[in-house]
mmCIF file of C-alpha atoms in Angstrom:
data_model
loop_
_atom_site.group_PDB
_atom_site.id
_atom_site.type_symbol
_atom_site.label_atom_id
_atom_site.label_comp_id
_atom_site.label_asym_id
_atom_site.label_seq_id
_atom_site.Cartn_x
_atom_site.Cartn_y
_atom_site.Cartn_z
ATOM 1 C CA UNK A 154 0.000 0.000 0.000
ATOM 2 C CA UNK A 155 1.482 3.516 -1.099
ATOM 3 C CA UNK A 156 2.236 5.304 2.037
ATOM 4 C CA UNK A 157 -0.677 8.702 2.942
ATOM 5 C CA UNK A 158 0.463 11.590 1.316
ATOM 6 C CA UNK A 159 -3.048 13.590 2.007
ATOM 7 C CA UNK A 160 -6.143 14.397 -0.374
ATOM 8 C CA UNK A 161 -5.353 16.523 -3.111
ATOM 9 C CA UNK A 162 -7.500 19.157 -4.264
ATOM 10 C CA UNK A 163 -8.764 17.113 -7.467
ATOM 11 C CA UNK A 164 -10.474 14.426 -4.620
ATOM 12 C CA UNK A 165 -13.116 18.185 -3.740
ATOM 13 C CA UNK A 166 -12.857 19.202 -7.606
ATOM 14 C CA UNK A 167 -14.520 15.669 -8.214
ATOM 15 C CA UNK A 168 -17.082 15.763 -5.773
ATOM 16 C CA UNK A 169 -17.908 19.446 -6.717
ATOM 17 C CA UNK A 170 -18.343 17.835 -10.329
ATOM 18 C CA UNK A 171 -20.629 15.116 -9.449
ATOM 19 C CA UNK A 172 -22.664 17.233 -7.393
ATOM 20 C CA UNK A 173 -23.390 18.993 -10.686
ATOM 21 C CA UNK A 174 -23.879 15.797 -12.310
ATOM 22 C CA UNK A 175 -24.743 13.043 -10.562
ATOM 23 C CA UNK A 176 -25.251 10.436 -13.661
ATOM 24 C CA UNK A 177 -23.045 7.392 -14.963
ATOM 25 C CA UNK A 178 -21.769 9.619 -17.771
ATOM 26 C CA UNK A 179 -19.946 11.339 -15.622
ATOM 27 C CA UNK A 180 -18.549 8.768 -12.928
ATOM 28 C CA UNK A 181 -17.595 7.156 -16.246
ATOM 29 C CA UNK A 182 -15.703 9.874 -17.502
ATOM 30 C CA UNK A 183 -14.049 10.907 -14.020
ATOM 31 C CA UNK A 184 -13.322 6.981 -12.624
ATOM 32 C CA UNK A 185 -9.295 7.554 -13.182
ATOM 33 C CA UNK A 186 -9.669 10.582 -10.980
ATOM 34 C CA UNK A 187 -11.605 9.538 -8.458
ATOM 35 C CA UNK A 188 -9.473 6.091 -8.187
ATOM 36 C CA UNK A 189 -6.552 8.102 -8.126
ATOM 37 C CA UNK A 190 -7.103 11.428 -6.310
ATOM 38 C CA UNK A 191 -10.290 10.127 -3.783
ATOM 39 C CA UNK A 192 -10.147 6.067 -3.013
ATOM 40 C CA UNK A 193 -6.505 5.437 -3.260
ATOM 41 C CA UNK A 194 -5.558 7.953 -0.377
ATOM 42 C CA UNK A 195 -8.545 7.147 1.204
ATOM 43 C CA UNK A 196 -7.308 3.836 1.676
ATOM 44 C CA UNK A 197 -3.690 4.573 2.281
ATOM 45 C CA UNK A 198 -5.187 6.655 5.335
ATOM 46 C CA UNK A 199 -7.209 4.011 6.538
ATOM 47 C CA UNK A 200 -3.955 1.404 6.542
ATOM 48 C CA UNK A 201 -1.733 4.247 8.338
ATOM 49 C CA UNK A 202 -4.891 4.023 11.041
ATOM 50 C CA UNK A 203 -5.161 0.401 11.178
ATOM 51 C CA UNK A 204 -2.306 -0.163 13.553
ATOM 52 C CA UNK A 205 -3.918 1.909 16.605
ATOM 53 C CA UNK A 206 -7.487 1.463 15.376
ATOM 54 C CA UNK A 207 -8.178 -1.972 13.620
ATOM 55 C CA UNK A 208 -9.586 -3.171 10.763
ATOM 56 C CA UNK A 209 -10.551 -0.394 8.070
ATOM 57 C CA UNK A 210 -13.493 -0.286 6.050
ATOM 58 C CA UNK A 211 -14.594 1.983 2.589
ATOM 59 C CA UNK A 212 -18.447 2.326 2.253
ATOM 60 C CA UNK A 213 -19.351 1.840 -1.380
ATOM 61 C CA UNK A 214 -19.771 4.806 -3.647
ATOM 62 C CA UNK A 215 -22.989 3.853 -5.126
ATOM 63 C CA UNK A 216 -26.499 4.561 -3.209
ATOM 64 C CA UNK A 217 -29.748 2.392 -2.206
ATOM 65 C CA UNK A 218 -32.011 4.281 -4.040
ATOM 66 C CA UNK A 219 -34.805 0.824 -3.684
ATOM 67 C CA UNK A 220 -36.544 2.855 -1.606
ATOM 68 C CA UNK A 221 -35.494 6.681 -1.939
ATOM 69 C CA UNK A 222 -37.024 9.006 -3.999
ATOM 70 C CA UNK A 223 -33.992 10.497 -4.917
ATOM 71 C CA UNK A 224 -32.796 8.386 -7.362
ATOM 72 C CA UNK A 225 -29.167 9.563 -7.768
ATOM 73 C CA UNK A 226 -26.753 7.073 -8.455
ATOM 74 C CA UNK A 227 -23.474 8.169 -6.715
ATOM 75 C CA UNK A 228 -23.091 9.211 -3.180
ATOM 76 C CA UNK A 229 -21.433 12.669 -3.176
ATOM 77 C CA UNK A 230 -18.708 12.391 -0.371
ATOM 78 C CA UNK A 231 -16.792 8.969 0.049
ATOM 79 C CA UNK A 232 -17.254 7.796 3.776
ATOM 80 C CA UNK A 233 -15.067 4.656 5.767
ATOM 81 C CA UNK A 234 -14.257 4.029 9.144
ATOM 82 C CA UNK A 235 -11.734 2.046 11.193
ATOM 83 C CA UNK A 236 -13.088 -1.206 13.836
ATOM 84 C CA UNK A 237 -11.637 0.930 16.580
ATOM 85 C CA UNK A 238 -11.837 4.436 15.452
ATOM 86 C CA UNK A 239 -14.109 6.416 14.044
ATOM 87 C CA UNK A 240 -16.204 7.774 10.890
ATOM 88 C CA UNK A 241 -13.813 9.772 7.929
ATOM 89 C CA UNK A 242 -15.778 11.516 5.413
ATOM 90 C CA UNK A 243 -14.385 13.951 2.189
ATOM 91 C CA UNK A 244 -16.405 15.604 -0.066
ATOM 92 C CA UNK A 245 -16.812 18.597 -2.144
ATOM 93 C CA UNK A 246 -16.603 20.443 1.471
ATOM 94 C CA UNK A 247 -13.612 18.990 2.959
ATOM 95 C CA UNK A 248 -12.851 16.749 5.562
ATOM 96 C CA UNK A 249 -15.439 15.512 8.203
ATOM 97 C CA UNK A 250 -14.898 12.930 11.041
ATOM 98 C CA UNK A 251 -17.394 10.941 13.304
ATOM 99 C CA UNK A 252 -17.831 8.632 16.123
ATOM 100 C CA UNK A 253 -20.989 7.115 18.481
ATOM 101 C CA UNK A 254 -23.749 4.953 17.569
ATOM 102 C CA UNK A 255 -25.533 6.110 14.231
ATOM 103 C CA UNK A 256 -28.331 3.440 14.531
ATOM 104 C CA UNK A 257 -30.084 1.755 17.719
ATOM 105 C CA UNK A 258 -32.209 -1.185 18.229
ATOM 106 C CA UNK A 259 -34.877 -0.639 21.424
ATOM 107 C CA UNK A 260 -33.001 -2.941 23.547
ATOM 108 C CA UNK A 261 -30.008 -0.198 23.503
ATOM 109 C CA UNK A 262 -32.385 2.618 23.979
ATOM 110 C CA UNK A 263 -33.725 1.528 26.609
ATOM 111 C CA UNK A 264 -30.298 1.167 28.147
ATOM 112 C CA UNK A 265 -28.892 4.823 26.915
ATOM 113 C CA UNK A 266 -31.631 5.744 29.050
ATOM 114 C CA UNK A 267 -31.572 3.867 31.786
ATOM 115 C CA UNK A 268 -27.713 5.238 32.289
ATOM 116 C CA UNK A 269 -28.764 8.601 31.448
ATOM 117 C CA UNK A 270 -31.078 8.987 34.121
ATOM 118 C CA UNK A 271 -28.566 7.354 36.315
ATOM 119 C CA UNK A 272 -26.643 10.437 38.008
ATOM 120 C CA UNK A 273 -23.300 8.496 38.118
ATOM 121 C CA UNK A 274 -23.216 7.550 34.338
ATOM 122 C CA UNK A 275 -25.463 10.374 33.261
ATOM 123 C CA UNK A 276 -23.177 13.606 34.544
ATOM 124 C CA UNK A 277 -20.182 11.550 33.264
ATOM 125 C CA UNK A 278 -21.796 11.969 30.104
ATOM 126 C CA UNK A 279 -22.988 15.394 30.290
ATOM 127 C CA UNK A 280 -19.181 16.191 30.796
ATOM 128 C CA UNK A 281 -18.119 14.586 27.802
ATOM 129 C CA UNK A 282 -20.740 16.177 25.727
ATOM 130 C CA UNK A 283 -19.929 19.357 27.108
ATOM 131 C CA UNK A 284 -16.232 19.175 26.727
ATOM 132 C CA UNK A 285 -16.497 17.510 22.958
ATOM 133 C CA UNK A 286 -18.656 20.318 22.361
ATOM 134 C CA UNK A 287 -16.048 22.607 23.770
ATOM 135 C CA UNK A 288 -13.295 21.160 21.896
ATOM 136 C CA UNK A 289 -15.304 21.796 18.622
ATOM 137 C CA UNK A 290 -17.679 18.802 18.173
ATOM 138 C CA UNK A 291 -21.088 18.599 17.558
ATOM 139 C CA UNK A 292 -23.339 15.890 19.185
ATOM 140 C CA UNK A 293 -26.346 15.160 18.071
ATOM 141 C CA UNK A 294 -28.208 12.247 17.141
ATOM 142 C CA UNK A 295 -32.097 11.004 16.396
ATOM 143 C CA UNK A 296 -34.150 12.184 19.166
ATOM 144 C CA UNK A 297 -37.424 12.386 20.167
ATOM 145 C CA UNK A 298 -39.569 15.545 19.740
ATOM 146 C CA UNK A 299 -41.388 15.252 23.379
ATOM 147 C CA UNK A 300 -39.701 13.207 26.650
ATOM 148 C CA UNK A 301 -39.565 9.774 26.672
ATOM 149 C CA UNK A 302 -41.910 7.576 28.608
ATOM 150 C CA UNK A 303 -41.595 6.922 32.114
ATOM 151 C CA UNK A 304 -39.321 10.087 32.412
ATOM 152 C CA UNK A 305 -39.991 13.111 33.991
ATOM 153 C CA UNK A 306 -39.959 16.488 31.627
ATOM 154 C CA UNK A 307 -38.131 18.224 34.333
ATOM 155 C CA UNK A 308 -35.130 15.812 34.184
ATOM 156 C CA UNK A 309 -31.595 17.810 34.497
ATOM 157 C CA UNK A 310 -30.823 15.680 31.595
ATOM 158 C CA UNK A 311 -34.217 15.458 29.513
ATOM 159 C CA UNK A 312 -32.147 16.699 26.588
ATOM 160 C CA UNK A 313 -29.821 13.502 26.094
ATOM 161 C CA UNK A 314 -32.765 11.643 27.480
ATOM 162 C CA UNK A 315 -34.914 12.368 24.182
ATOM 163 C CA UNK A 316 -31.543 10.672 22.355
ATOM 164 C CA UNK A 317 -32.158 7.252 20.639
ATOM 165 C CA UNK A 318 -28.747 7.444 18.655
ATOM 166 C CA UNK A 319 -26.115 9.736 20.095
ATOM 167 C CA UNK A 320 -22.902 11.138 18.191
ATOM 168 C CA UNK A 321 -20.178 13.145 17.737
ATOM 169 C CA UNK A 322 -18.548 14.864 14.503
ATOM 170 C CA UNK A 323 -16.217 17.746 13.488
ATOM 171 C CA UNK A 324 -16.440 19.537 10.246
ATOM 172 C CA UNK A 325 -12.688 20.360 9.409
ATOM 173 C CA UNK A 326 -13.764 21.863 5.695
ATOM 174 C CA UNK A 327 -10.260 22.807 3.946
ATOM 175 C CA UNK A 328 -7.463 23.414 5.769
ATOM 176 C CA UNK A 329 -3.852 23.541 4.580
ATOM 177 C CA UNK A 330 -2.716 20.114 5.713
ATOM 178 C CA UNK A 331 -5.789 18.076 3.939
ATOM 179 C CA UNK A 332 -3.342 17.578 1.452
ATOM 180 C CA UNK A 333 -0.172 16.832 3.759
ATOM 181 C CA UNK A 334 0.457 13.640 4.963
ATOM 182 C CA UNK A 335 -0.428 15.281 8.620
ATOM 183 C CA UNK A 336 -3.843 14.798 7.679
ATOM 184 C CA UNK A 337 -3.591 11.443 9.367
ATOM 185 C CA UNK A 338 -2.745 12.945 12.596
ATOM 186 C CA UNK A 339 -5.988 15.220 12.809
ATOM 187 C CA UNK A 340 -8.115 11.903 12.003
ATOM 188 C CA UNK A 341 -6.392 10.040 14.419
ATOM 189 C CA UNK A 342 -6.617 12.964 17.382
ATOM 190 C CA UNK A 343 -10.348 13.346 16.413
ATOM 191 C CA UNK A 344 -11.231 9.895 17.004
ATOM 192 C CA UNK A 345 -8.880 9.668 20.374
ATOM 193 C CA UNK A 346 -11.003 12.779 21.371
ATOM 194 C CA UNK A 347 -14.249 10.797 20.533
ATOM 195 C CA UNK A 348 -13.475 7.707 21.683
ATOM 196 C CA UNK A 349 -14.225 9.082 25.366
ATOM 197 C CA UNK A 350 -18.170 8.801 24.252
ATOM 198 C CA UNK A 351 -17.680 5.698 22.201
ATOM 199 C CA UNK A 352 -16.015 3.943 25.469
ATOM 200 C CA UNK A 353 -19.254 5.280 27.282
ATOM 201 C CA UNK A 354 -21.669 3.948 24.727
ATOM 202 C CA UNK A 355 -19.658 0.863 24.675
ATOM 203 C CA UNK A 356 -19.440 0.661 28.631
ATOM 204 C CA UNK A 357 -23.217 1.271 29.082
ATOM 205 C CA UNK A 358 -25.150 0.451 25.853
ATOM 206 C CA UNK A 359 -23.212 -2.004 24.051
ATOM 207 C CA UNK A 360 -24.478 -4.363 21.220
ATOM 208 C CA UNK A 361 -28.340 -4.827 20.652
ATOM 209 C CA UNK A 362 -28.844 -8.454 22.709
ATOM 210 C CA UNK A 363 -32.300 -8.572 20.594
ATOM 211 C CA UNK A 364 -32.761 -11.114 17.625
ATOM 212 C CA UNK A 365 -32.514 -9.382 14.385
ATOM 213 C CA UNK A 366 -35.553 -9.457 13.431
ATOM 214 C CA UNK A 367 -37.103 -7.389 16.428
ATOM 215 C CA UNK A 368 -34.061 -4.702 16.246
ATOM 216 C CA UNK A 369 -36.034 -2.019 14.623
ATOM 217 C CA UNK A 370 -35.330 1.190 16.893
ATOM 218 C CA UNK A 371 -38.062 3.351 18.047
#
C-alpha cells in the first residue's frame, strides 16, 4: 500500500463535479480521478490508522435508491471508518470525522436511558458532551420531539434523554494540511477525542442483545 500523502485538491474538484452531475456519464468519464485522487488515499489513510485502530473499512460509492425518492446514483462524499476508530468523510466540502452509535435497536435505547437517568453515568456523560462540544464537536443524534416515557420532563438531563442514537462529529472543511500527509494525525486525534463517548456507549449500551428481526429502533 502507497504510504498517505493527504487528499489533493482534485479528490473536492470531483465531488464538486458530481454534485453537478450526478449520472453514470460522468462517474464514467471521471473513474481515473476519483481512483486516483479520492479512493486510493482514502485507503492509504485508513492502513496508516489500522495499527492503533483496527480493521478499516470503505463504504461503497454507489447509493440504495430501492426505496429513496432520490434516485441519484453516486453518493457525493466517500465515507469509511476504522473497527476501533471512528467515521472519515471527504467531499466537495472537505474533511469531516465521526464517532458514536448512528443506529439503535430498542433494547439499547432503553439502556442509553436507563444510564442517562442514572446520576453516576449520566453527569459523566454530560461532561463529555460538554467538553467535545467545547473542543469543537457537535453531538447530536435522532431524538425524540417530546420526553420519553416513564421520564420526567423536568429531568436535568431530559435533553440527552430524548436521544435514541447519540454522536459526535467535526467539520474540518479545507485546511492547509488536507493535502499533507499530517492529515492522518488530525483523524487520528479526532477519534482519540471521541473515543471518550464511544467507550461510554460501549461501557453502558453495548451491542443490541435482541434477535434481528425485532431490532427495529423506536
Amino acid at each position: 500500500m502507497p504510504e498517505f500523502t493527504g487528499f489533493p485538491v482534485e479528490a473536492l474538484i470531483f465531488f464538486e463535479g458530481l454534485e453537478a452531475d450526478n449520472s453514470k456519464a460522468y462517474w464514467t468519464d471521471h473513474r481515473d480521478t476519483y481512483e486516483k485522487a479520492v479512493r486510493a488515499p482514502m485507503l492509504a489513510l485508513l492502513d496508516a490508522l489500522e495499527p492503533e485502530f483496527g480493521a478499516p473499512h470503505v463504504f461503497r460509492p454507489h447509493r440504495d435508491v430501492r426505496f429513496s425518492k432520490d434516485k441519484s446514483p453516486y453518493k457525493t462524499a466517500i465515507g469509511a471508518h476504522n473497527e476501533r476508530g471512528g467515521y472519515v468523510q471527504v467531499s466537495a466540502r472537505g474533511l469531516m470525522i465521526a464517532a458514536g452509535y448512528w443506529q439503535t435497536a430498542p433494547d439499547q435505547v432503553e439502556r442509553l436511558r436507563a444510564a442517562v437517568a442514572d446520576d453516576r453515568t449520566g453527569l459523566r456523560l454530560e461532561a463529555l458532551v460538554r467538553e467535545l462540544r467545547e473542543a469543537g464537536y457537535e453531538v447530536s443524534g435522532t431524538t425524540l420531539k417530546t420526553r420519553p416515557r416513564g421520564y420526567d420532563a423536568d429531568h436535568p438531563r431530559i435533553e440527552l434523554l430524548r436521544h435514541r442514537t447519540l454522536t459526535a462529529a467535526r467539520d474540518f472543511g479545507e485546511p492547509p494540511w488536507l493535502a499533507e500527509p499530517e492529515c492522518a494525525e488530525y483523524v487520528a486525534a479526532g477519534w482519540r477525542e471521541t473515543r471518550r463517548l464511544t467507550g461510554w456507549l460501549d461501557d453502558h449500551v453495548g451491542a443490541s442483545r435482541l434477535p434481528a428481526a425485532r431490532r427495529g429502533s423506536r
